[in-house]
Amino acid sequence: MSDATENTDPTISGPEGAAVEGFSAADTSDIATLSYEQARSELVETVTRLETGGAGLEESLALWERGEALADRCEEWLNGARAKLDEVRAKTAD
């Protein structure tokens, strides 16, 4: 029987061991609602935290997972903006 404690890091959801024994997955449920600027800003902060080190393995994995989701969100915004630009260019070319 494991002694699971509640994790207080906002980037990590649920009790320890919830996703994989000894590892809590990052909470990414809010990322779909972020604007490009919000997602990019948090992504920069996340990368900085990872690069400076000092986080334990579990926290680093959760930061990495959240960072991947933030990068995907930024890419979604950029792809949407690119599509809108292409649409406007096509209309003005006609």
Tab-separated table of C-alpha atoms in Angstrom:
chain	number	residue	atom	x	y	z
A	1	MET	CA	0.000	0.000	0.000
A	2	SER	CA	1.513	3.340	-1.032
A	3	ASP	CA	1.430	6.538	0.986
A	4	ALA	CA	-0.030	8.993	-1.559
A	5	THR	CA	-0.026	12.639	-0.585
A	6	GLU	CA	-1.759	15.532	-2.294
A	7	ASN	CA	0.617	17.513	-4.510
A	8	THR	CA	0.446	21.307	-4.133
A	9	ASP	CA	2.201	22.182	-7.421
A	10	PRO	CA	-0.417	23.816	-9.718
A	11	THR	CA	1.149	22.202	-12.804
A	12	ILE	CA	0.503	18.726	-11.423
A	13	SER	CA	-2.968	17.316	-10.915
A	14	GLY	CA	-4.283	14.753	-8.494
A	15	PRO	CA	-2.571	12.726	-5.793
A	16	GLU	CA	0.845	11.293	-6.447
A	17	GLY	CA	0.670	8.032	-8.328
A	18	ALA	CA	-2.586	8.929	-10.068
A	19	ALA	CA	-1.291	8.515	-13.626
A	20	VAL	CA	1.590	6.078	-13.230
A	21	GLU	CA	2.995	4.666	-10.015
A	22	GLY	CA	4.909	7.558	-8.467
A	23	PHE	CA	4.080	10.060	-11.225
A	24	SER	CA	1.235	12.554	-11.446
A	25	ALA	CA	0.333	13.858	-14.870
A	26	ALA	CA	0.323	17.584	-15.526
A	27	ASP	CA	-3.011	19.352	-15.444
A	28	THR	CA	-3.608	20.459	-19.027
A	29	SER	CA	-7.388	20.869	-18.811
A	30	ASP	CA	-7.246	24.673	-19.023
A	31	ILE	CA	-4.899	24.986	-21.993
A	32	ALA	CA	-7.628	24.882	-24.659
A	33	THR	CA	-9.044	28.131	-23.245
A	34	LEU	CA	-5.770	30.090	-23.326
A	35	SER	CA	-5.095	32.854	-25.801
A	36	TYR	CA	-1.926	32.671	-27.870
A	37	GLU	CA	-0.246	35.271	-25.652
A	38	GLN	CA	-1.196	33.436	-22.451
A	39	ALA	CA	-0.019	30.073	-23.769
A	40	ARG	CA	3.248	31.508	-25.102
A	41	SER	CA	3.984	33.358	-21.861
A	42	GLU	CA	3.398	30.259	-19.765
A	43	LEU	CA	5.430	28.179	-22.195
A	44	VAL	CA	8.387	30.560	-21.796
A	45	GLU	CA	8.068	30.316	-17.995
A	46	THR	CA	7.850	26.525	-18.182
A	47	VAL	CA	10.946	26.230	-20.381
A	48	THR	CA	12.828	28.562	-18.035
A	49	ARG	CA	11.881	26.408	-15.040
A	50	LEU	CA	13.048	23.290	-16.845
A	51	GLU	CA	16.321	24.882	-17.980
A	52	THR	CA	17.225	26.193	-14.534
A	53	GLY	CA	16.880	22.741	-13.050
A	54	GLY	CA	16.262	22.133	-9.394
A	55	ALA	CA	12.926	20.398	-9.933
A	56	GLY	CA	12.549	16.778	-9.029
A	57	LEU	CA	11.916	14.121	-11.657
A	58	GLU	CA	8.131	14.071	-11.178
A	59	GLU	CA	7.821	17.858	-11.361
A	60	SER	CA	10.120	17.987	-14.397
A	61	LEU	CA	8.017	15.395	-16.209
A	62	ALA	CA	4.823	17.309	-15.398
A	63	LEU	CA	6.408	20.571	-16.563
A	64	TRP	CA	7.522	18.877	-19.783
A	65	GLU	CA	4.023	17.471	-20.399
A	66	ARG	CA	2.373	20.844	-19.776
A	67	GLY	CA	4.994	22.544	-21.963
A	68	GLU	CA	4.208	20.176	-24.834
A	69	ALA	CA	0.491	20.960	-24.491
A	70	LEU	CA	1.231	24.705	-24.388
A	71	ALA	CA	3.400	24.441	-27.507
A	72	ASP	CA	0.591	22.562	-29.275
A	73	ARG	CA	-1.864	25.318	-28.298
A	74	CYS	CA	0.462	28.008	-29.678
A	75	GLU	CA	0.792	26.036	-32.899
A	76	GLU	CA	-3.010	25.782	-33.178
A	77	TRP	CA	-3.296	29.573	-32.872
A	78	LEU	CA	-0.560	30.161	-35.435
A	79	ASN	CA	-2.060	27.677	-37.896
A	80	GLY	CA	-5.443	29.372	-37.511
A	81	ALA	CA	-3.911	32.794	-38.111
A	82	ARG	CA	-2.032	31.469	-41.160
A	83	ALA	CA	-5.252	30.027	-42.577
A	84	LYS	CA	-7.064	33.348	-42.114
A	85	LEU	CA	-4.227	35.219	-43.839
A	86	ASP	CA	-4.285	32.782	-46.746
A	87	GLU	CA	-8.052	33.241	-47.014
A	88	VAL	CA	-7.769	37.035	-47.091
A	89	ARG	CA	-4.940	36.882	-49.634
A	90	ALA	CA	-6.998	34.602	-51.854
A	91	LYS	CA	-9.974	36.976	-51.706
A	92	THR	CA	-7.867	40.034	-52.525
A	93	ALA	CA	-6.122	38.255	-55.395
A	94	ASP	CA	-9.447	37.653	-57.162
